[in-house]
Amino acid sequence: TLSLHDALPICVTPEMRVRDRQDRPIPGLYAVGSLADGVEPDVYDWKLCSFAFGFAINSGRMAADHAADRMGL
């Protein structure tokens, strides 16, 4: 199991593109879900379950839309 809770948050653009250490988007690399940009709190709270699920679905759609636009689809 891969867990990034102990790592720094994955910083992303509004299109969910992963940013490098100089804050530039990394071509072709997207991150979605609750770990992207540190949305998930340090301690899991069951009350946030629907928030995390909604963000995972929507951030995945945003990344897919952006990738499809860049590919001309």
Short mmCIF file of N, CA and C in Angstrom, two decimals:
data_model
loop_
_atom_site.label_atom_id
_atom_site.label_comp_id
_atom_site.label_asym_id
_atom_site.label_seq_id
_atom_site.Cartn_x
_atom_site.Cartn_y
_atom_site.Cartn_z
N THR A 1 0.84 -1.18 0.00
CA THR A 1 0.00 0.00 0.00
C THR A 1 0.88 1.24 0.00
N LEU A 2 0.56 2.15 -0.88
CA LEU A 2 1.29 3.40 -0.98
C LEU A 2 0.56 4.46 -0.15
N SER A 3 1.28 5.08 0.76
CA SER A 3 0.69 6.15 1.55
C SER A 3 1.60 7.35 1.50
N LEU A 4 1.03 8.50 1.19
CA LEU A 4 1.80 9.73 1.11
C LEU A 4 1.51 10.67 2.27
N HIS A 5 0.81 10.19 3.29
CA HIS A 5 0.44 11.07 4.40
C HIS A 5 1.64 11.63 5.14
N ASP A 6 2.78 10.91 5.12
CA ASP A 6 3.97 11.41 5.80
C ASP A 6 4.81 12.31 4.91
N ALA A 7 4.49 12.37 3.63
CA ALA A 7 5.25 13.19 2.69
C ALA A 7 4.63 14.58 2.60
N LEU A 8 5.32 15.45 1.89
CA LEU A 8 4.77 16.77 1.63
C LEU A 8 3.58 16.64 0.71
N PRO A 9 2.64 17.56 0.77
CA PRO A 9 1.50 17.50 -0.15
C PRO A 9 1.98 17.59 -1.60
N ILE A 10 1.25 16.96 -2.48
CA ILE A 10 1.54 17.06 -3.91
C ILE A 10 0.87 18.34 -4.39
N CYS A 11 1.65 19.32 -4.80
CA CYS A 11 1.10 20.60 -5.24
C CYS A 11 0.67 20.48 -6.70
N VAL A 12 -0.52 20.96 -6.98
CA VAL A 12 -1.08 20.86 -8.32
C VAL A 12 -1.60 22.21 -8.80
N THR A 13 -1.76 22.31 -10.12
CA THR A 13 -2.38 23.48 -10.73
C THR A 13 -3.90 23.31 -10.66
N PRO A 14 -4.68 24.31 -11.05
CA PRO A 14 -6.14 24.14 -11.08
C PRO A 14 -6.60 23.02 -12.01
N GLU A 15 -5.74 22.62 -12.96
CA GLU A 15 -6.06 21.51 -13.86
C GLU A 15 -5.57 20.18 -13.31
N MET A 16 -5.09 20.17 -12.07
CA MET A 16 -4.59 18.98 -11.37
C MET A 16 -3.24 18.50 -11.91
N ARG A 17 -2.49 19.36 -12.59
CA ARG A 17 -1.15 19.02 -13.06
C ARG A 17 -0.19 19.15 -11.88
N VAL A 18 0.69 18.18 -11.70
CA VAL A 18 1.65 18.20 -10.60
C VAL A 18 2.70 19.27 -10.86
N ARG A 19 3.04 20.02 -9.82
CA ARG A 19 4.06 21.07 -9.91
C ARG A 19 5.40 20.54 -9.39
N ASP A 20 6.50 21.00 -10.01
CA ASP A 20 7.82 20.63 -9.52
C ASP A 20 8.23 21.58 -8.39
N ARG A 21 9.45 21.44 -7.92
CA ARG A 21 9.91 22.27 -6.78
C ARG A 21 10.02 23.74 -7.12
N GLN A 22 10.10 24.05 -8.42
CA GLN A 22 10.13 25.45 -8.85
C GLN A 22 8.73 25.95 -9.20
N ASP A 23 7.71 25.17 -8.83
CA ASP A 23 6.30 25.53 -9.01
C ASP A 23 5.87 25.52 -10.48
N ARG A 24 6.59 24.77 -11.32
CA ARG A 24 6.22 24.63 -12.73
C ARG A 24 5.49 23.31 -12.94
N PRO A 25 4.47 23.29 -13.81
CA PRO A 25 3.77 22.04 -14.09
C PRO A 25 4.71 21.02 -14.76
N ILE A 26 4.63 19.77 -14.34
CA ILE A 26 5.40 18.69 -14.95
C ILE A 26 4.57 18.14 -16.10
N PRO A 27 5.08 18.20 -17.33
CA PRO A 27 4.29 17.77 -18.49
C PRO A 27 3.79 16.33 -18.35
N GLY A 28 2.48 16.16 -18.56
CA GLY A 28 1.88 14.83 -18.58
C GLY A 28 1.65 14.18 -17.24
N LEU A 29 1.94 14.87 -16.13
CA LEU A 29 1.78 14.27 -14.81
C LEU A 29 0.65 14.97 -14.05
N TYR A 30 -0.34 14.17 -13.67
CA TYR A 30 -1.51 14.68 -12.95
C TYR A 30 -1.64 13.95 -11.62
N ALA A 31 -2.23 14.62 -10.64
CA ALA A 31 -2.53 14.00 -9.35
C ALA A 31 -3.96 14.36 -8.99
N VAL A 32 -4.71 13.38 -8.54
CA VAL A 32 -6.10 13.62 -8.19
C VAL A 32 -6.41 12.98 -6.84
N GLY A 33 -7.54 13.34 -6.28
CA GLY A 33 -7.95 12.76 -5.01
C GLY A 33 -7.52 13.59 -3.83
N SER A 34 -7.75 13.05 -2.66
CA SER A 34 -7.60 13.82 -1.43
C SER A 34 -6.15 14.15 -1.07
N LEU A 35 -5.18 13.46 -1.62
CA LEU A 35 -3.79 13.79 -1.31
C LEU A 35 -3.23 14.90 -2.19
N ALA A 36 -3.89 15.18 -3.29
CA ALA A 36 -3.43 16.24 -4.17
C ALA A 36 -3.60 17.60 -3.50
N ASP A 37 -2.53 18.30 -3.37
CA ASP A 37 -2.50 19.65 -2.78
C ASP A 37 -2.85 19.69 -1.30
N GLY A 38 -2.73 18.57 -0.61
CA GLY A 38 -2.92 18.56 0.84
C GLY A 38 -4.33 18.78 1.30
N VAL A 39 -5.32 18.35 0.52
CA VAL A 39 -6.72 18.56 0.90
C VAL A 39 -7.08 17.71 2.11
N GLU A 40 -6.54 16.50 2.18
CA GLU A 40 -6.86 15.57 3.28
C GLU A 40 -6.19 16.04 4.58
N PRO A 41 -6.91 16.08 5.68
CA PRO A 41 -6.30 16.47 6.96
C PRO A 41 -5.35 15.39 7.47
N ASP A 42 -4.53 15.74 8.46
CA ASP A 42 -3.57 14.79 9.04
C ASP A 42 -4.26 13.62 9.71
N VAL A 43 -5.41 13.85 10.29
CA VAL A 43 -6.16 12.79 10.97
C VAL A 43 -7.43 12.52 10.19
N TYR A 44 -7.65 11.26 9.81
CA TYR A 44 -8.84 10.92 9.03
C TYR A 44 -10.09 11.12 9.88
N ASP A 45 -11.05 11.77 9.30
CA ASP A 45 -12.32 12.02 9.97
C ASP A 45 -13.42 11.43 9.10
N TRP A 46 -14.17 10.49 9.62
CA TRP A 46 -15.21 9.82 8.85
C TRP A 46 -16.24 10.79 8.30
N LYS A 47 -16.38 11.95 8.94
CA LYS A 47 -17.35 12.94 8.48
C LYS A 47 -16.95 13.53 7.12
N LEU A 48 -15.67 13.43 6.77
CA LEU A 48 -15.19 13.97 5.51
C LEU A 48 -15.26 12.96 4.37
N CYS A 49 -15.81 11.80 4.63
CA CYS A 49 -15.84 10.74 3.63
C CYS A 49 -16.47 11.21 2.32
N SER A 50 -17.62 11.82 2.36
CA SER A 50 -18.28 12.25 1.13
C SER A 50 -17.53 13.41 0.49
N PHE A 51 -16.90 14.26 1.30
CA PHE A 51 -16.08 15.34 0.74
C PHE A 51 -14.92 14.75 -0.05
N ALA A 52 -14.21 13.78 0.53
CA ALA A 52 -13.06 13.16 -0.13
C ALA A 52 -13.50 12.44 -1.40
N PHE A 53 -14.62 11.74 -1.35
CA PHE A 53 -15.12 11.03 -2.52
C PHE A 53 -15.50 12.02 -3.63
N GLY A 54 -16.19 13.08 -3.27
CA GLY A 54 -16.57 14.09 -4.25
C GLY A 54 -15.37 14.76 -4.89
N PHE A 55 -14.36 15.07 -4.08
CA PHE A 55 -13.16 15.70 -4.63
C PHE A 55 -12.40 14.73 -5.52
N ALA A 56 -12.36 13.46 -5.16
CA ALA A 56 -11.67 12.46 -5.99
C ALA A 56 -12.34 12.37 -7.36
N ILE A 57 -13.66 12.31 -7.39
CA ILE A 57 -14.39 12.22 -8.66
C ILE A 57 -14.18 13.49 -9.48
N ASN A 58 -14.35 14.65 -8.87
CA ASN A 58 -14.26 15.90 -9.61
C ASN A 58 -12.83 16.20 -10.05
N SER A 59 -11.84 15.96 -9.21
CA SER A 59 -10.46 16.24 -9.61
C SER A 59 -10.03 15.30 -10.74
N GLY A 60 -10.51 14.07 -10.73
CA GLY A 60 -10.23 13.15 -11.83
C GLY A 60 -10.84 13.63 -13.14
N ARG A 61 -12.04 14.16 -13.06
CA ARG A 61 -12.69 14.72 -14.26
C ARG A 61 -11.93 15.93 -14.77
N MET A 62 -11.49 16.80 -13.86
CA MET A 62 -10.74 17.99 -14.27
C MET A 62 -9.43 17.61 -14.96
N ALA A 63 -8.72 16.63 -14.41
CA ALA A 63 -7.46 16.18 -15.01
C ALA A 63 -7.72 15.54 -16.38
N ALA A 64 -8.75 14.71 -16.47
CA ALA A 64 -9.07 14.06 -17.74
C ALA A 64 -9.47 15.09 -18.81
N ASP A 65 -10.26 16.08 -18.44
CA ASP A 65 -10.64 17.13 -19.37
C ASP A 65 -9.42 17.86 -19.90
N HIS A 66 -8.50 18.20 -19.01
CA HIS A 66 -7.31 18.94 -19.41
C HIS A 66 -6.42 18.08 -20.31
N ALA A 67 -6.22 16.83 -19.95
CA ALA A 67 -5.39 15.93 -20.76
C ALA A 67 -6.01 15.73 -22.14
N ALA A 68 -7.32 15.56 -22.19
CA ALA A 68 -8.00 15.38 -23.48
C ALA A 68 -7.87 16.62 -24.35
N ASP A 69 -7.99 17.81 -23.75
CA ASP A 69 -7.82 19.05 -24.50
C ASP A 69 -6.41 19.14 -25.08
N ARG A 70 -5.42 18.78 -24.29
CA ARG A 70 -4.03 18.85 -24.75
C ARG A 70 -3.75 17.84 -25.86
N MET A 71 -4.49 16.75 -25.89
CA MET A 71 -4.31 15.74 -26.93
C MET A 71 -5.20 16.02 -28.14
N GLY A 72 -6.01 17.07 -28.06
CA GLY A 72 -6.87 17.44 -29.17
C GLY A 72 -8.10 16.56 -29.31
N LEU A 73 -8.53 15.97 -28.22
CA LEU A 73 -9.71 15.11 -28.24
C LEU A 73 -10.96 15.87 -27.85
#
